mmCIF file of C-alpha atoms in Angstrom:
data_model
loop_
_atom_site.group_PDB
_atom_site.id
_atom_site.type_symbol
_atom_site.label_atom_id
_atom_site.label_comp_id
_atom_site.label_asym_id
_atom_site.label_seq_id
_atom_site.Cartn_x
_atom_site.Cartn_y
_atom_site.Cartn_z
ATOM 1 C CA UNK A 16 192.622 118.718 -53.968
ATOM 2 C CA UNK A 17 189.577 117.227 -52.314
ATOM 3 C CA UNK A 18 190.952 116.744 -48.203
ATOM 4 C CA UNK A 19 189.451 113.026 -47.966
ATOM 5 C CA UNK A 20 191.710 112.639 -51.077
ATOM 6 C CA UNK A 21 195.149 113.295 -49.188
ATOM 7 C CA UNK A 22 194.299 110.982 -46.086
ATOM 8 C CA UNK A 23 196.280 107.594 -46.180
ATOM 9 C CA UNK A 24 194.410 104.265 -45.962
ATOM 10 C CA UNK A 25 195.137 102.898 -42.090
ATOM 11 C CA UNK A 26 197.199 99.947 -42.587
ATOM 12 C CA UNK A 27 195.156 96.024 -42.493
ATOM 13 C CA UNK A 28 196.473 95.769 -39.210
ATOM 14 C CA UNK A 29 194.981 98.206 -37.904
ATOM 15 C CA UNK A 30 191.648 98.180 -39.613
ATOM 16 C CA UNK A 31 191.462 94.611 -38.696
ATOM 17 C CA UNK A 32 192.437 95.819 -34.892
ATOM 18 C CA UNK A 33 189.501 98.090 -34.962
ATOM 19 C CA UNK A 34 186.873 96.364 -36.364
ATOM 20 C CA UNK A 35 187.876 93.708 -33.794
ATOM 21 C CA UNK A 36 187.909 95.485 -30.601
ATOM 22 C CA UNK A 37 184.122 97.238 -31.356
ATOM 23 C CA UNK A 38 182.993 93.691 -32.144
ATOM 24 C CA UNK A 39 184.481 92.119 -29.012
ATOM 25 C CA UNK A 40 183.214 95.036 -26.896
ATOM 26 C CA UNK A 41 179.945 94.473 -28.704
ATOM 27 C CA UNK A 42 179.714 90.551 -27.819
ATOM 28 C CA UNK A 43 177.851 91.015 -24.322
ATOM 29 C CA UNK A 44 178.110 86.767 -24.242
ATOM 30 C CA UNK A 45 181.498 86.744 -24.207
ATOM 31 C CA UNK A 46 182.553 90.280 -22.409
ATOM 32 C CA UNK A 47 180.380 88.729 -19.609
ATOM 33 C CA UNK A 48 182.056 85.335 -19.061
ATOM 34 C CA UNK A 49 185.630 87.048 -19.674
ATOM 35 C CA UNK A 50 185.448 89.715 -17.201
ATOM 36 C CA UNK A 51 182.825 87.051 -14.582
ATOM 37 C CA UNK A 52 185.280 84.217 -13.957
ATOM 38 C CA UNK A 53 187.677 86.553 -12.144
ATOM 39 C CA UNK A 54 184.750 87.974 -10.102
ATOM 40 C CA UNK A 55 182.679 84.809 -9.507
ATOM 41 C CA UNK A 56 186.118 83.033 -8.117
ATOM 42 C CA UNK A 57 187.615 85.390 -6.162
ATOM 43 C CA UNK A 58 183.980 85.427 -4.513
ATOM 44 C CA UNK A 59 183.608 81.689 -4.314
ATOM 45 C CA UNK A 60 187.079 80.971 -2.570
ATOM 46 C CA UNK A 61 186.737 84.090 -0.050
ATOM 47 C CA UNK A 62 183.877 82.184 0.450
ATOM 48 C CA UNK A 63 184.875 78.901 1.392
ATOM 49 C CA UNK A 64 187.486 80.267 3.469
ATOM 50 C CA UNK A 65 185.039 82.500 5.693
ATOM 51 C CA UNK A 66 182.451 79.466 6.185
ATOM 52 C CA UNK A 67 185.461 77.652 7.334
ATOM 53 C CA UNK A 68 186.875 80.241 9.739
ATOM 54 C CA UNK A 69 183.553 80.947 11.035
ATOM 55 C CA UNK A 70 182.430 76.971 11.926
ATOM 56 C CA UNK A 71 186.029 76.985 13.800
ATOM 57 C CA UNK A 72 186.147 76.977 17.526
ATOM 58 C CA UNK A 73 186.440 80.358 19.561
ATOM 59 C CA UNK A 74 190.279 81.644 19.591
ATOM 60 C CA UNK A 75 191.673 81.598 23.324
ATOM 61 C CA UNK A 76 195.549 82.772 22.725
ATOM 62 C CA UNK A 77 198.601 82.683 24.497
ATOM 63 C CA UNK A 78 201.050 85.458 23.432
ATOM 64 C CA UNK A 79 204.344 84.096 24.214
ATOM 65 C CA UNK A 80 207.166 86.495 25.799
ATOM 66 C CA UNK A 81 207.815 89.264 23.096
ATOM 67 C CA UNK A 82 209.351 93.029 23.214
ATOM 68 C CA UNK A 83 205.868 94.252 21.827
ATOM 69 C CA UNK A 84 203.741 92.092 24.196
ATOM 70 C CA UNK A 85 201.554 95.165 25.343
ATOM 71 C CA UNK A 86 201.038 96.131 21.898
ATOM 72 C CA UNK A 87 200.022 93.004 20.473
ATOM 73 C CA UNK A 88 197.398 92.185 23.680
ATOM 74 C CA UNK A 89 195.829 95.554 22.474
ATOM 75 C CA UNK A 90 195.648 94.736 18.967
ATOM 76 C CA UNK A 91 193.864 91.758 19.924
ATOM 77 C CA UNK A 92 191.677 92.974 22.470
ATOM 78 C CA UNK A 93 190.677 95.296 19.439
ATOM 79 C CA UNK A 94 189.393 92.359 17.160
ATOM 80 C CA UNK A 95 187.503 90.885 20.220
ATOM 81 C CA UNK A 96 189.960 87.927 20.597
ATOM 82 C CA UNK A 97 190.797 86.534 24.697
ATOM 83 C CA UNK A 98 194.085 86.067 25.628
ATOM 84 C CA UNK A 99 194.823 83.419 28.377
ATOM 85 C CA UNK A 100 197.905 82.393 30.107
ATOM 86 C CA UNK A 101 200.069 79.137 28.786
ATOM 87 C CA UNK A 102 198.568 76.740 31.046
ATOM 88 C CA UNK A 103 195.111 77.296 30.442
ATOM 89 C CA UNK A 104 192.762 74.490 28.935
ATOM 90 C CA UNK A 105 191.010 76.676 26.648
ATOM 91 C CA UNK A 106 194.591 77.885 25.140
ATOM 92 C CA UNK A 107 194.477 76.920 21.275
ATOM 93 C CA UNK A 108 196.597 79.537 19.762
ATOM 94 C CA UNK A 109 200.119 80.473 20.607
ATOM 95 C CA UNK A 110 201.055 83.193 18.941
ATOM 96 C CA UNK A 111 205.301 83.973 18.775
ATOM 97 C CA UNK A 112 206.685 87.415 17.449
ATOM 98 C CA UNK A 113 210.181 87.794 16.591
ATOM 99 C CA UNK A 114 211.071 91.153 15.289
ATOM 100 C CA UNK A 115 208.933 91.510 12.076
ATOM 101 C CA UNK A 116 207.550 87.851 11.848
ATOM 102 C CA UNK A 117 205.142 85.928 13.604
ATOM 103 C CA UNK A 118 203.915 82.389 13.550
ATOM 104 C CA UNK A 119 200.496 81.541 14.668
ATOM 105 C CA UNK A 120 200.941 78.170 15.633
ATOM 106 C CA UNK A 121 196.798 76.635 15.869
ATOM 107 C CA UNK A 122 195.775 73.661 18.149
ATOM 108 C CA UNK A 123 195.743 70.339 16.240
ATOM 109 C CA UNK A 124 193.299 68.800 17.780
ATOM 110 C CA UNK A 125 190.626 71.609 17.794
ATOM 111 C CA UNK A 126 191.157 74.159 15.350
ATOM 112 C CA UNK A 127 190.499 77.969 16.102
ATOM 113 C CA UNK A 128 189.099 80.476 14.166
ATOM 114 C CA UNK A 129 192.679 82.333 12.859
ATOM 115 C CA UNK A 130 191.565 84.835 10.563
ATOM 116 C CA UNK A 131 190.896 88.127 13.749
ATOM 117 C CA UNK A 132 194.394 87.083 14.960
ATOM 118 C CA UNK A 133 196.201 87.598 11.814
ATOM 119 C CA UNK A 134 194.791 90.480 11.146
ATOM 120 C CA UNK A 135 195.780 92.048 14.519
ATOM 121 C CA UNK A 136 199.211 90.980 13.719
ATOM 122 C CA UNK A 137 198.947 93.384 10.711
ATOM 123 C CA UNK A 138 197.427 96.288 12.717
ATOM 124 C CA UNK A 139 200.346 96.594 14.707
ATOM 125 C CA UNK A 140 202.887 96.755 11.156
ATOM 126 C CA UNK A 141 203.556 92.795 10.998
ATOM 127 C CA UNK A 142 203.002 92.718 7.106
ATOM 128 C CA UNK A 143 200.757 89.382 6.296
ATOM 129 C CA UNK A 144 203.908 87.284 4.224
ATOM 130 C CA UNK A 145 205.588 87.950 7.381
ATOM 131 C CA UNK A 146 203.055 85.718 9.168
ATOM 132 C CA UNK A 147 203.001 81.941 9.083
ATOM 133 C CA UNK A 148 200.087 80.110 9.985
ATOM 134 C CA UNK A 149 200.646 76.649 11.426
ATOM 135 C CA UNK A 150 199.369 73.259 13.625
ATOM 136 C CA UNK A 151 201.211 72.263 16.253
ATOM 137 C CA UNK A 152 202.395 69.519 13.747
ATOM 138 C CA UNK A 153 203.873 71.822 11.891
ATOM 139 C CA UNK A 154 201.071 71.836 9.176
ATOM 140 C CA UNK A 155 200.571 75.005 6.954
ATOM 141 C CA UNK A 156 196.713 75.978 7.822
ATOM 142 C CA UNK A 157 194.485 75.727 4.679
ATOM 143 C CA UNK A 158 193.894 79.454 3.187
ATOM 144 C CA UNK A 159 191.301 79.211 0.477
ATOM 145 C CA UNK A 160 191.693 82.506 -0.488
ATOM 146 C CA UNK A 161 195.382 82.443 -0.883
ATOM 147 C CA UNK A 162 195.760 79.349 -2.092
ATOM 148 C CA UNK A 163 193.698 79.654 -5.127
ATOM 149 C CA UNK A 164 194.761 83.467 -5.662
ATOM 150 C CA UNK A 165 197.090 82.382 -8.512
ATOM 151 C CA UNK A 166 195.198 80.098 -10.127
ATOM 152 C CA UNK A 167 192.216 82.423 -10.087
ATOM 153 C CA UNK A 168 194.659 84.529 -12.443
ATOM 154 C CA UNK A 169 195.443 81.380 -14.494
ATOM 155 C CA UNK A 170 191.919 80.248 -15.227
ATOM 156 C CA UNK A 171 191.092 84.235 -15.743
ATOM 157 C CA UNK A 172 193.740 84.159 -18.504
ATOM 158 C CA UNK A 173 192.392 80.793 -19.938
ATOM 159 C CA UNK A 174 188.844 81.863 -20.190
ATOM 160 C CA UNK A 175 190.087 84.980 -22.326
ATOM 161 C CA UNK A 176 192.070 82.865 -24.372
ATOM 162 C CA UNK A 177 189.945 79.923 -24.974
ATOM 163 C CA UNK A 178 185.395 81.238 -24.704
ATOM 164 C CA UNK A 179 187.077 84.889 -25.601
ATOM 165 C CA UNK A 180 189.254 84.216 -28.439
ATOM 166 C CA UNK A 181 189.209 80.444 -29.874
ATOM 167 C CA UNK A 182 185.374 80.312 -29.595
ATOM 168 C CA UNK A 183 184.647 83.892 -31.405
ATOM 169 C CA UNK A 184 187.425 82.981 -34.160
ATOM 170 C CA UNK A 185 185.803 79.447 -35.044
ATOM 171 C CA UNK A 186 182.346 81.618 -35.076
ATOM 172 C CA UNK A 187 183.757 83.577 -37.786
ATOM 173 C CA UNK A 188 185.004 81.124 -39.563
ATOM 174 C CA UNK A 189 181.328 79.026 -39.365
ATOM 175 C CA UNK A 190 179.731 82.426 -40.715
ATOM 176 C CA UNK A 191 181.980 82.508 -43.584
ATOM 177 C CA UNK A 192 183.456 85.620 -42.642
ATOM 178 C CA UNK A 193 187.335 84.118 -42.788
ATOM 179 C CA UNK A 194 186.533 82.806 -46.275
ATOM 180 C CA UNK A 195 185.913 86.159 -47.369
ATOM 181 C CA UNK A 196 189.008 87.428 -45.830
ATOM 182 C CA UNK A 197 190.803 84.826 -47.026
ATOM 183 C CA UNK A 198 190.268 85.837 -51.039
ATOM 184 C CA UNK A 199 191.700 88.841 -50.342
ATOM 185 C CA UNK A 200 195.508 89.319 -50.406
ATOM 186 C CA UNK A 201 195.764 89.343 -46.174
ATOM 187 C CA UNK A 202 198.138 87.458 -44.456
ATOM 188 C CA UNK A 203 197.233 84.916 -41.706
ATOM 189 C CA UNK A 204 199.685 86.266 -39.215
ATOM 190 C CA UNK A 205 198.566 89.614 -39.833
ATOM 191 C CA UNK A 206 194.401 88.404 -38.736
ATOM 192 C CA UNK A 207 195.624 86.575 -36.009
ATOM 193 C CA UNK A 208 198.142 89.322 -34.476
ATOM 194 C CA UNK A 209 194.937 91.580 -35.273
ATOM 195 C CA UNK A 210 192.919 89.937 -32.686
ATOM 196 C CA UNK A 211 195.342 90.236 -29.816
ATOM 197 C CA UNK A 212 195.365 93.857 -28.624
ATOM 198 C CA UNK A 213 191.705 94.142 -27.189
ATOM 199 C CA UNK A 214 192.243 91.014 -25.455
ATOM 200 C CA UNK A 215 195.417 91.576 -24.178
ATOM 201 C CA UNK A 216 193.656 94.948 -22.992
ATOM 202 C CA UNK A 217 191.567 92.470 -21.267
ATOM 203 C CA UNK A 218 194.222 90.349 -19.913
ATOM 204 C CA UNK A 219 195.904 93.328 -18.442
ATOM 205 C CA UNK A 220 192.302 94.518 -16.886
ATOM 206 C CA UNK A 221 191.815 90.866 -14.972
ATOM 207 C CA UNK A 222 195.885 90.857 -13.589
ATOM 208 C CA UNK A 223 195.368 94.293 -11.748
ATOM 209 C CA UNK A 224 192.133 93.095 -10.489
ATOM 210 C CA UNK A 225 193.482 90.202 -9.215
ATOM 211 C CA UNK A 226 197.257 91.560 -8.122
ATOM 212 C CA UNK A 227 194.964 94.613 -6.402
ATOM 213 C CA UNK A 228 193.011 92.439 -4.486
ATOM 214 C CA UNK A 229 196.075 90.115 -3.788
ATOM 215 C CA UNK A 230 197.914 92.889 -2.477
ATOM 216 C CA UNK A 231 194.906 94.590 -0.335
ATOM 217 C CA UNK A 232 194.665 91.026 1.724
ATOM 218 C CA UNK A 233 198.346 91.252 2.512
ATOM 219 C CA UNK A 234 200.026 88.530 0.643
ATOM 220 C CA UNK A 235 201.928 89.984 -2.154
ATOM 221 C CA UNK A 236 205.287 91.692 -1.475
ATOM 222 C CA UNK A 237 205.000 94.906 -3.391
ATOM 223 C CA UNK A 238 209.098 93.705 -4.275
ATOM 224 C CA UNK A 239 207.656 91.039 -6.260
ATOM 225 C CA UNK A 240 205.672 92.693 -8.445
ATOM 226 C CA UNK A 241 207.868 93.358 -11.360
ATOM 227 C CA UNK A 242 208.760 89.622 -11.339
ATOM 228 C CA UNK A 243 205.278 89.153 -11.304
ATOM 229 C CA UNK A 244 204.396 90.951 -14.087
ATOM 230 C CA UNK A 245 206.865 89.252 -16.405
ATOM 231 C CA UNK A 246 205.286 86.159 -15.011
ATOM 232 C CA UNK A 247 201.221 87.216 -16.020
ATOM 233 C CA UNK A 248 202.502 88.568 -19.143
ATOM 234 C CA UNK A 249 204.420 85.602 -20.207
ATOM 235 C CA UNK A 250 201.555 83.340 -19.511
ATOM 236 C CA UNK A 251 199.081 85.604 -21.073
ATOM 237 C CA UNK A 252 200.707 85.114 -24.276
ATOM 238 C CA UNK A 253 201.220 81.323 -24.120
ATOM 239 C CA UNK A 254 197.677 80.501 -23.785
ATOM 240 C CA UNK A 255 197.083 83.643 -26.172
ATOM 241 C CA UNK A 256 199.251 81.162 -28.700
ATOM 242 C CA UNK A 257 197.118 77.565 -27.019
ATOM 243 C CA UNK A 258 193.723 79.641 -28.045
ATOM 244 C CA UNK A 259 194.829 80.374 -31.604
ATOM 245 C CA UNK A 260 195.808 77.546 -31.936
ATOM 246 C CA UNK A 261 192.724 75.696 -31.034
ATOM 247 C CA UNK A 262 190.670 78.001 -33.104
ATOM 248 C CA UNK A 263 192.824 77.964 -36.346
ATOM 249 C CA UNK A 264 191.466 74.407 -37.424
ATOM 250 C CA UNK A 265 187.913 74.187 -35.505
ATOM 251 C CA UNK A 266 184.569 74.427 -37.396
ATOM 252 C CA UNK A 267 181.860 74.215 -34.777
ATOM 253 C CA UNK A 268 181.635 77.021 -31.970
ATOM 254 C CA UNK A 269 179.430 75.383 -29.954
ATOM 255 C CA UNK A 270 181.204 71.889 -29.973
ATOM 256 C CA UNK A 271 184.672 74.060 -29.450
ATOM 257 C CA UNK A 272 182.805 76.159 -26.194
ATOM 258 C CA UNK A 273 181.407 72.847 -24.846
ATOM 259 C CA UNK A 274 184.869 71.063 -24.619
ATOM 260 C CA UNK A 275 186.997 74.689 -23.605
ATOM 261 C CA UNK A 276 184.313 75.071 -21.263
ATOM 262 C CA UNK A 277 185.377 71.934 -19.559
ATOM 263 C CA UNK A 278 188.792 72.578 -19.725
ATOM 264 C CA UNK A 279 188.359 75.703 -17.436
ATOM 265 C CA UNK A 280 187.290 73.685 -13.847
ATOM 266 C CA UNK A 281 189.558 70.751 -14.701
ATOM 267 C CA UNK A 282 192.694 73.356 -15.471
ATOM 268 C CA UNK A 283 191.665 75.193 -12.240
ATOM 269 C CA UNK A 284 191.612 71.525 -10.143
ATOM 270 C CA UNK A 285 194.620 69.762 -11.716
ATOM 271 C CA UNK A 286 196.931 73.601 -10.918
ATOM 272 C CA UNK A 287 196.302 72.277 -6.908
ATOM 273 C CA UNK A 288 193.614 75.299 -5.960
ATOM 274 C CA UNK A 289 190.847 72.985 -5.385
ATOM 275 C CA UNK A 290 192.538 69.228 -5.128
ATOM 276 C CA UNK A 291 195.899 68.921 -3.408
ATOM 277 C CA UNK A 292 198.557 67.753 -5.704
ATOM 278 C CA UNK A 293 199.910 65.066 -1.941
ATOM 279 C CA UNK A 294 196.293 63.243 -3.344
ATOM 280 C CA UNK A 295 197.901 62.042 -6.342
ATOM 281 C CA UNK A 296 200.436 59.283 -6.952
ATOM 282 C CA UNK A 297 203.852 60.688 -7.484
ATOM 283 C CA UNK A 298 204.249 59.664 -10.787
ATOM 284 C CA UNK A 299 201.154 61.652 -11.822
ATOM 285 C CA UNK A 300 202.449 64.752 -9.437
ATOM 286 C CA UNK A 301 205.420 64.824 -11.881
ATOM 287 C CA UNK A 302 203.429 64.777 -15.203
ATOM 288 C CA UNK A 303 200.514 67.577 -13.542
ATOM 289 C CA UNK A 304 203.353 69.737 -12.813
ATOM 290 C CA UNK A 305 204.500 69.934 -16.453
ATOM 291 C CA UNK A 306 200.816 70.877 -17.849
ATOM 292 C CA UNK A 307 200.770 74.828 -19.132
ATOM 293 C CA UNK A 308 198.395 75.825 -16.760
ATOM 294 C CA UNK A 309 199.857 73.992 -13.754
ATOM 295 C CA UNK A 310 203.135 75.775 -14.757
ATOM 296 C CA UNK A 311 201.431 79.147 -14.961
ATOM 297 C CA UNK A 312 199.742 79.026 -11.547
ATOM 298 C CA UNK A 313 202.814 77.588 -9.327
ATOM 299 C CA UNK A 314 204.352 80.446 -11.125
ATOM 300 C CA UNK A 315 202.309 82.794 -10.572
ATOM 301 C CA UNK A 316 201.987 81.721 -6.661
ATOM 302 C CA UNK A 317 205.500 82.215 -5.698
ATOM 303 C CA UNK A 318 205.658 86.246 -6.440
ATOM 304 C CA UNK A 319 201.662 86.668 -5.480
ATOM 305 C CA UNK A 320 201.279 84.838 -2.535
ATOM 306 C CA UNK A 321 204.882 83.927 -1.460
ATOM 307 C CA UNK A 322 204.537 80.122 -2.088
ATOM 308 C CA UNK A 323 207.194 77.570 -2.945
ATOM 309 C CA UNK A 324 206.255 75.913 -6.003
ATOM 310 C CA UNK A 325 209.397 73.571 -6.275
ATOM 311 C CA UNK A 326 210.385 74.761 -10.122
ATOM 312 C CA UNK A 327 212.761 77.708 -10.302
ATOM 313 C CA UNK A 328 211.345 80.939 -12.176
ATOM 314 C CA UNK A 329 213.923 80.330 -15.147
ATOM 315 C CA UNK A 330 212.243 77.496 -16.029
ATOM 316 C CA UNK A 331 209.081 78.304 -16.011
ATOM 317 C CA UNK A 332 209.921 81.297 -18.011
ATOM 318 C CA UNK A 333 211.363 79.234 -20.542
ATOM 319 C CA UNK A 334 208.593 76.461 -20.621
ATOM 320 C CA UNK A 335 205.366 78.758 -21.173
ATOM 321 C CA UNK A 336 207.917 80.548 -23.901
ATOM 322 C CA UNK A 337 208.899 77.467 -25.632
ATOM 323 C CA UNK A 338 205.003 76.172 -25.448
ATOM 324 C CA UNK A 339 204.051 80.266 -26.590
ATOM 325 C CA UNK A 340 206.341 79.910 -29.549
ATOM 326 C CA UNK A 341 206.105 76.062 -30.338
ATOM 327 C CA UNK A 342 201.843 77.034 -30.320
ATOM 328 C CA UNK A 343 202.388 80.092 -32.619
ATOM 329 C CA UNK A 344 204.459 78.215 -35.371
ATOM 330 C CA UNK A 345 201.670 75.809 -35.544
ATOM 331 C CA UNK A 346 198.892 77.825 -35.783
ATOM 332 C CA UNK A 347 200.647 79.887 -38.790
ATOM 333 C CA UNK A 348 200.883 76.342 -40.796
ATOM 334 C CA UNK A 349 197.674 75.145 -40.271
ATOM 335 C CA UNK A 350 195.435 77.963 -40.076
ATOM 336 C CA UNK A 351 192.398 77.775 -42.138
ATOM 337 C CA UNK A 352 190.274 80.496 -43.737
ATOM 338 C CA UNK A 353 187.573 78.021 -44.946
ATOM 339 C CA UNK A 354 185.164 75.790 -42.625
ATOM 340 C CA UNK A 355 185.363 72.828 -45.454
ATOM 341 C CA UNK A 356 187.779 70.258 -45.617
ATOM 342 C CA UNK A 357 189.433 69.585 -48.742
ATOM 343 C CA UNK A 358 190.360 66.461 -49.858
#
């Protein structure tokens, strides 16, 4: 019997799978904007954060008494930064060390440059979430970088999701492609689970970036990272679910990439990267906090960067799953093969 004869067909899934990753791969428009935003944010806010330190004024610090004081006045002599005693005028940083943390505690009034300080704090073994960086009123100093870390992974995740998966599913269905598919005998949830792997693949691929380069600046506890992988993953797939859903009834790709498009900067400034949440009223505080996104990047930020985002894990586990699932039901009702509307 003829060899080619013997071979089973692959399955629809994974034909479908396939045929979908070489086409993704193939789709330098989209492969470009999926794997930029990652790369063109994590540049921007390092960015902003060095023009800042660098405009600030010259760091004169007082160490204040410590067991490692000799240690620490080396480490800082190393990065070029004068120590002076307490009552000096030029004194703008007073820097306090108690066993493995250290508070950096900035002049008001006249701001130093912090960034050479902390980092001698780390060559001597003080590990960077160890270190708080305050004013004298008791302030948090602004930290682009770390700030926006999380939501640089949420609007990562959204791009995929929305320009990398709605936009390229309406596109099929504009081409005709999904009519054909859809006079054939294949299920719905078996095209749309068919699109996820690559993707995912891709999801996964923007997480370690981000985590790695998290983790290289100091502010991720390496203890957190299982926590935080639940956290990515769980948020991958809700928006996975928001994208399908957006492309399962949409006819026009460019209309759909114009308005995702927009979503992306106004996601990334309503999740508190770029615009404070203390700017708006209360009331709207409480309804921002609730958004998908906004519940993905506090999220995100308490395991990457060690921030307090107010909402306890639990919960945020179980929103983005109840939005994931509530999303996916939809999308398997309403789904349509054809770009015309019947009447």
């Amino acid at each position: 019997m003829n060899k080619q004869l013997t071979i089973q067909p692959r399955s629809a899934l994974a034909e479908l799978t396939a045929t979908n990753t070489r086409e993704l791969v193939r789709d330098g428009k989209t492969m470009f904007f999926v794997l930029l935003f990652p790369l063109f944010f994590l540049g921007l806010f390092w960015f902003i954060g060095y023009s800042t330190d660098a405009d600030a004024a010259t760091p004169h610090v007082v160490v204040a008494e410590s067991t490692i004081g000799p240690e620490i006045n080396e480490s800082l002599e190393n990065q070029g930064i004068a120590t002076v005693p307490r009552n000096d005028p030029a004194a703008n940083i007073l820097l306090t060390i108690d066993g493995e943390h250290a508070t950096v505690t900035l002049a008001a009034t006249d701001q130093p440059s912090w960034s050479q300080t902390v980092q001698a704090l780390r060559d001597i073994g003080i590990p960077r979430t160890a270190i708080d960086v305050v004013t004298t009123e008791g302030i948090t100093a602004m930290d682009p970088l770390r700030t926006s870390m999380a939501s640089i992974l949420m609007v990562s995740f959204l791009s995929l999701a929305f320009l990398g998966t709605a936009v390229p599913l309406v596109s099929l269905r504009g081409q005709g492609t999904l009519r054909l598919l859809g006079t054939t005998p294949l299920k719905r949830s078996v095209f749309v689970l068919s699109q996820s792997p690559a993707r995912f693949g891709l999801g996964l691929f923007q997480m370690i970036l981000v985590i790695s380069v998290t983790f290289y600046l100091g502010y991720l506890d390496i203890a957190h990272l299982p926590r935080l992988i639940v956290t990515a993953l769980l948020g991958l797939i809700m928006l996975f679910s928001l994208g399908f859903l957006i492309g399962s009834r949409a006819r026009n790709a460019e209309a759909t990439t114009t308005v995702v498009s927009l979503l992306l900067p106004v996601a990334l400034m309503l999740s508190g990267a770029v615009i404070p949440m203390q700017v708006f009223p209360e009331s709207v505080v409480r309804v921002l906090e609730w958004l998908p996104t906004t519940v993905l990047a506090n999220s995100l930020s308490t395991d990457l960067v060690g921030s307090d985002s107010g909402l306890s894990i639990g919960v945020s586990w179980a929103a983005m799953a109840a939005v994931a699932i509530v999303a996916a039901m939809i999308t398997t009702k309403i789904f349509r093969w054809d770009s015309v509307i019947k009447k």
